Short mmCIF file of C-alpha atoms in Angstrom, two decimals:
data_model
loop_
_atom_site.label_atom_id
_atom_site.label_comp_id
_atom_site.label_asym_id
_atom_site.label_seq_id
_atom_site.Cartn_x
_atom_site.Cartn_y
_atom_site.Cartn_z
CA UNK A 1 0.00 0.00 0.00
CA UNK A 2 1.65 3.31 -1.19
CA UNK A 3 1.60 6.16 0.64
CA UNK A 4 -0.53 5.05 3.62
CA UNK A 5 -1.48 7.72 6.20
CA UNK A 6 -3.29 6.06 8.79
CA UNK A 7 -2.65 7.37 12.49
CA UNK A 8 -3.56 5.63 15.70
CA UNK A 9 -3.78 7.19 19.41
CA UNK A 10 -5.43 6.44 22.33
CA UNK A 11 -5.30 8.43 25.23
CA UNK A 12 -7.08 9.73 28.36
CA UNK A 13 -6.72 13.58 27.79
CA UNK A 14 -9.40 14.90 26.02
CA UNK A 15 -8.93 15.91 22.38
CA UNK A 16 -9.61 19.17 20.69
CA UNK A 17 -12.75 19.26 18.95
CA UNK A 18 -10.94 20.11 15.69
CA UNK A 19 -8.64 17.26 16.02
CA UNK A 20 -7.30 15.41 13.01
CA UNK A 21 -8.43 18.23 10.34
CA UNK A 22 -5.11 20.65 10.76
CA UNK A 23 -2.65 17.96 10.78
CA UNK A 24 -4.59 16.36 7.53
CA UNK A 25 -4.88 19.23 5.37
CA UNK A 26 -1.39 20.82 6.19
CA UNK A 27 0.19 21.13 2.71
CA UNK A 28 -1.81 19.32 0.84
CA UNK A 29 -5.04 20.85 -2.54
CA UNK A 30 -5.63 17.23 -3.12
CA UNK A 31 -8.03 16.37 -0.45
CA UNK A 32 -11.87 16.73 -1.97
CA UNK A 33 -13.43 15.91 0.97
CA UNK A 34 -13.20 15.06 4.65
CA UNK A 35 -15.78 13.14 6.68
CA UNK A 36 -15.32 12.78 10.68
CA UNK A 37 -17.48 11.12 13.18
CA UNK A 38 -17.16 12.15 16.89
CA UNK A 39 -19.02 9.69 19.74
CA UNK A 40 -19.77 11.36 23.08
CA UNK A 41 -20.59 9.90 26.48
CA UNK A 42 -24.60 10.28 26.81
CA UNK A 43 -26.17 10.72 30.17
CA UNK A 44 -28.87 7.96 29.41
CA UNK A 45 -27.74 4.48 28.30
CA UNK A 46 -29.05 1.60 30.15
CA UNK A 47 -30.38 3.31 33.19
CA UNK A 48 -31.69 6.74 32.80
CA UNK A 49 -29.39 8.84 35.21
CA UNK A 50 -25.47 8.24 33.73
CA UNK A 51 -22.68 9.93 35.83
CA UNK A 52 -19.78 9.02 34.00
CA UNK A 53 -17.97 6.07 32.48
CA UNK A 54 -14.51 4.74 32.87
CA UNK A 55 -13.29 3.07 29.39
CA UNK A 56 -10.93 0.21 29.80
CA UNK A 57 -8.78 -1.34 27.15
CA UNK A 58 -6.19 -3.69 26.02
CA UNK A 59 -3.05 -1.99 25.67
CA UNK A 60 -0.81 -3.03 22.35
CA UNK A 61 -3.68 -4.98 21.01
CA UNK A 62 -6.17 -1.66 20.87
CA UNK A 63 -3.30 0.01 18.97
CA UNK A 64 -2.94 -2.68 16.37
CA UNK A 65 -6.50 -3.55 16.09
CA UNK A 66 -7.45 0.08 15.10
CA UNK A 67 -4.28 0.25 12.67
CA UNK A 68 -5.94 -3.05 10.84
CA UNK A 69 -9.26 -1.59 10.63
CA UNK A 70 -7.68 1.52 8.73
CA UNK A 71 -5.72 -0.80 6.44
CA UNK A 72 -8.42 -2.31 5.40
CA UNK A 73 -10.19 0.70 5.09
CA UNK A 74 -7.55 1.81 2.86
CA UNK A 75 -7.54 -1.35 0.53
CA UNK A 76 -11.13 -1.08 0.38
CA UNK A 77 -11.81 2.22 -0.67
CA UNK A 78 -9.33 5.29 -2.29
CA UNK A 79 -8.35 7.29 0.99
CA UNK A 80 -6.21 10.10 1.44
CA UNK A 81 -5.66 10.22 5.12
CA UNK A 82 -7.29 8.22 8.21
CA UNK A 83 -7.54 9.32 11.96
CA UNK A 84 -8.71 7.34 14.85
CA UNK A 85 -8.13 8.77 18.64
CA UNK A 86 -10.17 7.08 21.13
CA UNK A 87 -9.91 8.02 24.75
CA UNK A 88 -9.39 5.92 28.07
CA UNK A 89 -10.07 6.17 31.47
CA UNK A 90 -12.94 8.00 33.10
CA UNK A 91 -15.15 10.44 31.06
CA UNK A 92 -17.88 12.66 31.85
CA UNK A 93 -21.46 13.10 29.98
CA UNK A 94 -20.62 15.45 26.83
CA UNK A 95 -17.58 14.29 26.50
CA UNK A 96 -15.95 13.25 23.07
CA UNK A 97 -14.95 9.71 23.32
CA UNK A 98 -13.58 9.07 20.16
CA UNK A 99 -13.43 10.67 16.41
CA UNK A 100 -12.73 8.48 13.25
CA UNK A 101 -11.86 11.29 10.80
CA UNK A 102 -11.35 10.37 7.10
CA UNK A 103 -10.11 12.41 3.90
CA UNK A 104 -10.73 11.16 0.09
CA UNK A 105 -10.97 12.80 -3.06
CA UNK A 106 -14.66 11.89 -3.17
CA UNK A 107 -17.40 12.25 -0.62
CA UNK A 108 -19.10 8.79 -0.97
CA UNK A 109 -15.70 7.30 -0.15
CA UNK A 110 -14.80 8.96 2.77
CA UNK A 111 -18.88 8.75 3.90
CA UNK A 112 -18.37 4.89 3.66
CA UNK A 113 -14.85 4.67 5.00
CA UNK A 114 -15.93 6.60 8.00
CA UNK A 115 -18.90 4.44 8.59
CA UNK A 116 -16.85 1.06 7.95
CA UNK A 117 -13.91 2.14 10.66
CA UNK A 118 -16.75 2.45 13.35
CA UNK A 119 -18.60 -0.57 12.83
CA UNK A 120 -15.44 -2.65 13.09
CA UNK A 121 -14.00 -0.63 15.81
CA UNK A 122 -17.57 -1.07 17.78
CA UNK A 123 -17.06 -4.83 17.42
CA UNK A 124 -13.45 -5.30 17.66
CA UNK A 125 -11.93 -2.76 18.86
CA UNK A 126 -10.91 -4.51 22.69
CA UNK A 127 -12.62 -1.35 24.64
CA UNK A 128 -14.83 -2.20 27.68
CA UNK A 129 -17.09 0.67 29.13
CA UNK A 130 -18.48 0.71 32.86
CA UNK A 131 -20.96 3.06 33.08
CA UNK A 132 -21.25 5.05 36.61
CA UNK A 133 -25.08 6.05 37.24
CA UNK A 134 -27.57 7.03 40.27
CA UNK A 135 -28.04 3.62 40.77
CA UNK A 136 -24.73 1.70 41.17
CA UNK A 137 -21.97 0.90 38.19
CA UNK A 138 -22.14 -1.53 35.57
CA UNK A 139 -20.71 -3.23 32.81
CA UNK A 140 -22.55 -2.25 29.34
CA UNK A 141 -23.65 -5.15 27.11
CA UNK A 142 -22.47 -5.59 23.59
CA UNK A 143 -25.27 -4.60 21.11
CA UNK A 144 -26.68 -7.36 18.88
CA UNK A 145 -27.22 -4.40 16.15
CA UNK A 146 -23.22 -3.48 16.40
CA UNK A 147 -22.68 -6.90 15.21
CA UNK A 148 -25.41 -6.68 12.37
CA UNK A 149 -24.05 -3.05 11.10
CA UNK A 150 -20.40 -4.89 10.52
CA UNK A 151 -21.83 -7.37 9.01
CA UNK A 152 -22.97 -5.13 6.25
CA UNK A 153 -19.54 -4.64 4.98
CA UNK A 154 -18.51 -8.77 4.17
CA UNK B 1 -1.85 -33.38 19.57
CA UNK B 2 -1.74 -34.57 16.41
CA UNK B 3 1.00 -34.25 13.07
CA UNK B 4 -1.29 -33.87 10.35
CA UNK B 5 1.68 -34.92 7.98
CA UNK B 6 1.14 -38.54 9.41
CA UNK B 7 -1.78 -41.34 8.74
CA UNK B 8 -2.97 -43.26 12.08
CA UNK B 9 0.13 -45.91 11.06
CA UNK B 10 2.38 -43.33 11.46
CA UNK B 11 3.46 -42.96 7.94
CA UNK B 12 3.81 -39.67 5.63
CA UNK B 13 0.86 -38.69 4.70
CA UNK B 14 0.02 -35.33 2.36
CA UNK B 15 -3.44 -33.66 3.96
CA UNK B 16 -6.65 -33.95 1.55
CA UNK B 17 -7.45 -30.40 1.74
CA UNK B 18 -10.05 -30.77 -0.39
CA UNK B 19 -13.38 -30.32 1.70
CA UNK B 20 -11.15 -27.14 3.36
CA UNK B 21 -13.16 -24.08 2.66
CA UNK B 22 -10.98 -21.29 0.74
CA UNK B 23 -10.01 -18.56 2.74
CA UNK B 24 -7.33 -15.71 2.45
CA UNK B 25 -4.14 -16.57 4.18
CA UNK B 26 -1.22 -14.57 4.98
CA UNK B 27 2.22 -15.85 6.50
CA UNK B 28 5.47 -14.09 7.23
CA UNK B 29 8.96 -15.53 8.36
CA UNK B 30 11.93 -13.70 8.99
CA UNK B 31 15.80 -14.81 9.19
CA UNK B 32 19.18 -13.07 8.99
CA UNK B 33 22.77 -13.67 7.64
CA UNK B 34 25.57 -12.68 10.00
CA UNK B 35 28.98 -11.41 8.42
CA UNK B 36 32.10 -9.63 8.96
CA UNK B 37 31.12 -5.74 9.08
CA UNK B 38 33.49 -5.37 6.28
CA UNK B 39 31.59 -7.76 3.95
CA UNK B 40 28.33 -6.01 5.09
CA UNK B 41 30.00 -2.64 3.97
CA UNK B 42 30.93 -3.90 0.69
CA UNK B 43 27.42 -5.47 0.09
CA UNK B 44 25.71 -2.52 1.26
CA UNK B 45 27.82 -0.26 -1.20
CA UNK B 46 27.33 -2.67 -4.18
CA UNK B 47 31.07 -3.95 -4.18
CA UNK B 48 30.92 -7.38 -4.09
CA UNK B 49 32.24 -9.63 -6.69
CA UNK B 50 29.41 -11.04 -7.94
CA UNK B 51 27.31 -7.91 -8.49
CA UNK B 52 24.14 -6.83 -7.17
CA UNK B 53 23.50 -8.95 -4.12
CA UNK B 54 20.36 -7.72 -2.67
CA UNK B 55 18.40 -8.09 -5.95
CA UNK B 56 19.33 -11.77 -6.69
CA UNK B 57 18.87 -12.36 -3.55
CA UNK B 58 15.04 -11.49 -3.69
CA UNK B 59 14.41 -13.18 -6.96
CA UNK B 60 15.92 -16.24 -5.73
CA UNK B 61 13.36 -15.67 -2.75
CA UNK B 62 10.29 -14.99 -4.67
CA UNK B 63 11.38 -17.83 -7.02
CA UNK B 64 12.19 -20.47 -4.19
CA UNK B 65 8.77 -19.36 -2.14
CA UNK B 66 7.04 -20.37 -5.90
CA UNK B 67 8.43 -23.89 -5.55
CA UNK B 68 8.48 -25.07 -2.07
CA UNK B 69 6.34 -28.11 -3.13
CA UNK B 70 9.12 -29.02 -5.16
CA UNK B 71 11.69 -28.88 -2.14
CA UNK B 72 9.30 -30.13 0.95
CA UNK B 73 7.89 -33.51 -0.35
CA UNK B 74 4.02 -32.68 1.52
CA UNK B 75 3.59 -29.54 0.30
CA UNK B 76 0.63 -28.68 -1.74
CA UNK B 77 1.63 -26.62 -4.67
CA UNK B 78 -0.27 -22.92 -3.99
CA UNK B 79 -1.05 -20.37 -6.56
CA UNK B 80 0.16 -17.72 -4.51
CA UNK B 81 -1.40 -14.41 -5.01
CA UNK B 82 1.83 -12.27 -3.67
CA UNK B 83 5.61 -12.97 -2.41
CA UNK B 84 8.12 -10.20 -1.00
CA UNK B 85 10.90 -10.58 0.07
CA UNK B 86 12.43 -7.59 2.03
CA UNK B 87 15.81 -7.23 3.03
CA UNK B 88 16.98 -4.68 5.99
CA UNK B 89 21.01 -3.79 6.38
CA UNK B 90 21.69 -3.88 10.25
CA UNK B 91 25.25 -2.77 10.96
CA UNK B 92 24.97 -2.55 14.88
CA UNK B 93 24.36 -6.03 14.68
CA UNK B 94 26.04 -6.38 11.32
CA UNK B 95 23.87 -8.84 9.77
CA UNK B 96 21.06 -8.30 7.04
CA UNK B 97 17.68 -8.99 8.45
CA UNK B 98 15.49 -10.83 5.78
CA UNK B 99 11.59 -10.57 5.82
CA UNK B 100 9.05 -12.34 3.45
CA UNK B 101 5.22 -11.84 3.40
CA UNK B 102 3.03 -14.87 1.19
CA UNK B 103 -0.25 -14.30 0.33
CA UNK B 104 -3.11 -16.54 -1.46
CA UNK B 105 -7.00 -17.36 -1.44
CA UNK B 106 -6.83 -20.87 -0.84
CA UNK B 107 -7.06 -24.15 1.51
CA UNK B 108 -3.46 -24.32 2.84
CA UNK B 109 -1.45 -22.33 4.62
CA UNK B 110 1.36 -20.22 3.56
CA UNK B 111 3.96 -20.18 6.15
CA UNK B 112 6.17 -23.01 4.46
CA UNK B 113 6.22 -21.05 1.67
CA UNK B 114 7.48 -17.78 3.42
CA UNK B 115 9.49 -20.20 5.22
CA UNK B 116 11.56 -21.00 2.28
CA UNK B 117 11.70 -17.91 0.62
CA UNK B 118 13.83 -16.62 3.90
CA UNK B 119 15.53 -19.96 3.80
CA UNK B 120 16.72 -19.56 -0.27
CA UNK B 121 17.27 -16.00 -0.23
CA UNK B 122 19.71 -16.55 3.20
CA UNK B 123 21.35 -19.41 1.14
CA UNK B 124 21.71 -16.99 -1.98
CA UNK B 125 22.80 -13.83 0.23
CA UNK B 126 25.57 -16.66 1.39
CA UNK B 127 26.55 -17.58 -2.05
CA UNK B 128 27.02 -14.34 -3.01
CA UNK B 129 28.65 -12.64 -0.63
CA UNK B 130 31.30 -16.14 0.39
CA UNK B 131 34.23 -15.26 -1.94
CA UNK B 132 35.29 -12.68 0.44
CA UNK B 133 33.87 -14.02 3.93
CA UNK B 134 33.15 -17.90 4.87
CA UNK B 135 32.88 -17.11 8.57
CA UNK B 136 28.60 -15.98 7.91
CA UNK B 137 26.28 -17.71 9.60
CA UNK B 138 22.44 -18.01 8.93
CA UNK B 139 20.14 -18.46 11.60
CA UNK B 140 16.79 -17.25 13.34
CA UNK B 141 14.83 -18.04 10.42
CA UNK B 142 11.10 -18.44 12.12
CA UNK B 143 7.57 -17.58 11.81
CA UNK B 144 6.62 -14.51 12.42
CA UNK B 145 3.07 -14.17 12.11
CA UNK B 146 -0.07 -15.89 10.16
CA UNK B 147 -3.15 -14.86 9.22
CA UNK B 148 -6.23 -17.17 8.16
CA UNK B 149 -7.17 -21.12 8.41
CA UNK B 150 -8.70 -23.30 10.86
CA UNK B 151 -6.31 -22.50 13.59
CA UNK B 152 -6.60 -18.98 13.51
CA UNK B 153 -4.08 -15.94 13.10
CA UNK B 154 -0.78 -16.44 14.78
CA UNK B 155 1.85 -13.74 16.12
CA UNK B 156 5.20 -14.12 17.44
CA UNK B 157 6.18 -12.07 20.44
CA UNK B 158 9.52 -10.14 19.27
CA UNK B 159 12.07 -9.58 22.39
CA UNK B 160 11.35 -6.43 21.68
CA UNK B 161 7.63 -6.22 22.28
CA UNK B 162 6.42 -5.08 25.78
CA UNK B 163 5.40 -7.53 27.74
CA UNK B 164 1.39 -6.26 29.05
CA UNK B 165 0.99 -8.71 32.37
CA UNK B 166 0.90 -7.73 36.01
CA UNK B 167 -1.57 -6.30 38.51
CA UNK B 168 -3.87 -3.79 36.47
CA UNK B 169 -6.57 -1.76 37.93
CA UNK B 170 -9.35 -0.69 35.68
CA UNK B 171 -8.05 0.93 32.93
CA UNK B 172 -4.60 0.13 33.56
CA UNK B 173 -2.17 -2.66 32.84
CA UNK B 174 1.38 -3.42 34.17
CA UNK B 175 4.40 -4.33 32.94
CA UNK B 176 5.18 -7.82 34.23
CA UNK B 177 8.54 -10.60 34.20
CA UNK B 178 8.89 -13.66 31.70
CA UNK B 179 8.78 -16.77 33.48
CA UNK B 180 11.94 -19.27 33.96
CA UNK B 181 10.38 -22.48 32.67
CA UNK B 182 7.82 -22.87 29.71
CA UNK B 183 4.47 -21.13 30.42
CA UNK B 184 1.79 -19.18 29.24
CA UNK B 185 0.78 -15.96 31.43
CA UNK B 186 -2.92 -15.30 31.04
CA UNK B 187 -4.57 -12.09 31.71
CA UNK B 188 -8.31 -11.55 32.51
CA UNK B 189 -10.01 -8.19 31.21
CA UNK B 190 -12.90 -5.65 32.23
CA UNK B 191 -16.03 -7.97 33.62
CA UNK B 192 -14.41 -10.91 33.07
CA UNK B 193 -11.26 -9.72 35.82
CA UNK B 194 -13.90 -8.77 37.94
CA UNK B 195 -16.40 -12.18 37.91
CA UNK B 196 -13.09 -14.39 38.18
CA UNK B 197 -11.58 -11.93 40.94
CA UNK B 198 -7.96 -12.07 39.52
CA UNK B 199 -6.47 -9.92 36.62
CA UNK B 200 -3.52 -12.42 35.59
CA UNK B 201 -2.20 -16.40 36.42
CA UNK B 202 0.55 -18.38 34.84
CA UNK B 203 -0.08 -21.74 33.48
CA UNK B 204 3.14 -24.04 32.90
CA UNK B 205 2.81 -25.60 29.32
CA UNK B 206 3.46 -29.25 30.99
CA UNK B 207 0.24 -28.80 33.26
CA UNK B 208 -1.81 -28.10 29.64
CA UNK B 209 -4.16 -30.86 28.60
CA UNK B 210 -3.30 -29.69 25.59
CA UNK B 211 -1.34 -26.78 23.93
CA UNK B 212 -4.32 -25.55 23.04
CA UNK B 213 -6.66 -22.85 23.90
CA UNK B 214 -9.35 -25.08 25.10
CA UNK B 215 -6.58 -27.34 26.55
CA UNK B 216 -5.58 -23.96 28.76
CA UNK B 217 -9.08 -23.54 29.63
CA UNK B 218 -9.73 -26.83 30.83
CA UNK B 219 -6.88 -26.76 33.25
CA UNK B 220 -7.31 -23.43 34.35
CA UNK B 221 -11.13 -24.74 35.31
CA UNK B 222 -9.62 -27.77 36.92
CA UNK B 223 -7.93 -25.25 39.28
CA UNK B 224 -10.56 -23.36 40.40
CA UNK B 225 -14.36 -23.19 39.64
CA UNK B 226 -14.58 -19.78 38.98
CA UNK B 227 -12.68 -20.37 35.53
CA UNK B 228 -15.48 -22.26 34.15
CA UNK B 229 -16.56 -19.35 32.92
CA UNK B 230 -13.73 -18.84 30.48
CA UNK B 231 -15.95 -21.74 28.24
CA UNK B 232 -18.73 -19.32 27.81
CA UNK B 233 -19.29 -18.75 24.20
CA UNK B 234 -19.37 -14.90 25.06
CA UNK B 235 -16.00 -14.95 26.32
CA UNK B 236 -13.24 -13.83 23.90
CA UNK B 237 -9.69 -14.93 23.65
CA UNK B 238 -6.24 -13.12 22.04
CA UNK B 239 -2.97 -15.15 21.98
CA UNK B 240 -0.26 -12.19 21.92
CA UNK B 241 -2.47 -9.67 21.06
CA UNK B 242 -4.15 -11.60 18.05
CA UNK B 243 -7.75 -13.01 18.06
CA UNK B 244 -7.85 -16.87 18.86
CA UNK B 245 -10.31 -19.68 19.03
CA UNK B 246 -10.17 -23.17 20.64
CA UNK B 247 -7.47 -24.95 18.20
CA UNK B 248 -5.34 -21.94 18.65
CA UNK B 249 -1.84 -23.63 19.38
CA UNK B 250 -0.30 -21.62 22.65
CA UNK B 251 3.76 -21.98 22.96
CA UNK B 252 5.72 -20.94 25.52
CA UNK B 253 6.04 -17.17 26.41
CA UNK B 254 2.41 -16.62 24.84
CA UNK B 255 0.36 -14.02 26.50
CA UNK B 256 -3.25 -15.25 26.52
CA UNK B 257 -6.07 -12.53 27.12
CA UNK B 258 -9.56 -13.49 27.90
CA UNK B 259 -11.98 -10.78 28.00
CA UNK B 260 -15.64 -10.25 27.04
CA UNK B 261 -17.69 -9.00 23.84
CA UNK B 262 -16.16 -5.32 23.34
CA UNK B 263 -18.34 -1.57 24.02
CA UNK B 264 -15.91 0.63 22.40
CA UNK B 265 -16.74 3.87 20.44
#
């Protein structure tokens, strides 16, 4: 693969809510279109009244799995330039937990790209989130319809 | 544990692979040629006798991977669909590290085949280089990594590699030490550290029912109740880092993770 530009971080700071654009763009007229999806931490999930969450992962595997999922990204479809930060640790509601940010020459592609990296990173990524609420903490359950959304893509 | 390569009477025996369904496998194996750092110099600058070194070498390579069923008598011969064969000049170490990636849609794995294009392209490095050193040596020539087939993907730890074992808190995972004798250290993540009440254990490879995951399963439950969970169909597994199922082989040094479905994003 020529010229890949796939980047990878995880980290418990917070990121800026412009993050990924600057550092794709710099230098470059060939980019015709970027597409970036941000999740947040809701304050309703499985119970009604959610305090926070504290996001646990697999160190070394997290980094590789999420470099994968942008390769094949990048075979799939013609990218320019792919971003994933996801965060760790404990977050509050409103705050970004991660952005998938994609550039292309083409809208569709980057629209699909975008899409693809989150369905596999929903269902492979090795993230666990316990969700703090009113009523105790919690483990969160996978989500049948995660599963079915990446299986749109084989 | 069975050799496929052998019938019940103990004789060779080439695999029918013909009920196998056809997926995409991947295999790379690495190796490296240790020489005077003189000779390295002079193959590094192009000097060497018999001309360009590094580019016979990796035809020889490609060509050798192309023909392993020739060379190992139960090899299947594979259409493969790619063969590299990278070489990288290391003159702290002064040796010239050899890396080759085999690719193909198909029934059988690949890793003989990137096996022997390290192996040739060694032998041809040797050749090449031997009217002005005979004191090189080849060795380290191993899998690296594999990707597809019944078994499941398959990554070597480098010495390099951190080593993620210890005491973790949520969130948060350790460094930990290699053992002395052959094991496997497995680690238990999110719920799953919680329900069994540990976060790691260490499980010598002679107490395995087998060297398999399920083997490593079934002994860890024979030690304590609480691991009988690890059989749960929800419960996930990753041999260094790489997803793994049942008939994933462990070796020694493995890290093992078991941890349940993933809530990322």
């Amino acid at each position: 693969m020529a010229n890949v530009d796939i980047k990878v971080a995880i980290q418990a700071a917070p990121f800026a809510m412009g993050y990924g654009y600057d550092d794709t763009l710099a230098g470059r007229s060939d980019i015709g279109a970027i597409v970036s999806f941000t999740g947040l931490v809701r304050d309703f999930n499985e119970t009604p009244e959610v305090t926070g969450l504290t996001l646990e992962h697999y160190p070394g595997m997290t980094e590789r799995t999420l470099t994968e999922i942008g390769e094949q990204a990048w075979q799939r479809w013609s990218l320019q330039a792919v971003r994933i930060i996801h965060r760790v640790g404990y977050l509050a509601p409103g705050d970004p937990i991660v952005r998938v940010l994609v550039a292309s020459a083409h809208r569709r592609e980057a629209f699909e790209a975008c899409d693809f990296i989150m369905d596999f990173l929903k269902t492979q990524a090795p993230f666990w989130k316990k969700e703090h609420s009113t009523q105790g903490e919690y483990w969160v359950k996978e989500r049948h319809s995660d599963q079915q959304d990446a299986a749109r893509w084989r | 544990m069975q050799l496929t390569h052998l019938n019940t009477r103990g004789e060779a025996n080439m695999v029918d692979v013909g009920d196998k369904q056809e997926t995409r496998r991947e295999a790379v194996a690495s190796g490296r040629i240790v020489m005077q750092p003189e000779t390295l110099k002079l193959l590094g600058d192009g000097e060497l006798p018999k001309g360009d070194v590094i580019a016979t070498a990796r035809i020889a390579g490609i060509q050798a991977a192309k023909r392993t069923h020739e060379l190992i008598p139960l090899c299947h011969a594979l259409a493969l669909s790619k063969v590299s064969v990278e070489f990288e000049i290391d003159v702290a170490e002064s040796c010239v590290n050899v890396t080759s990636l085999c690719r193909l849609n198909g029934r059988t794995g690949v890793e003989m085949e990137a096996l022997t294009a390290v192996s040739v392209a060694c032998l041809t490095l040797y050749d090449m280089c031997k009217a002005v050193d005979k004191n090189m040596h080849i060795e380290a020539i191993q899998l690296d990594s594999k990707h597809g087939g019944q078994r499941g993907d398959y990554q070597r730890l480098s010495a390099h590699t951190p080593i993620v074992t210890g005491e973790g808190a949520a969130g948060e995972v350790t460094l930990g030490q290699r053992c002395s004798s052959p094991c496997v250290r497995v680690k238990f993540l999110a719920e799953l550290r919680e329900r069994v009440g540990e976060s790691e254990a260490v499980v010598s490879l002679d107490q395995l029912t087998s060297r398999d995951i399920s083997g490593l399963k079934a002994t860890l439950a024979a030690r304590d109740e609480r691991f009988k969970q690890l059989t749960d169909q929800r419960t996930l597994c990753a041999i260094n880092q790489v997803m793994a199922n049942d008939d994933a082989l462990v070796t020694d040094d493995d890290e093992v993770a078991f941890f349940p479905p993933v809530t990322g994003g």
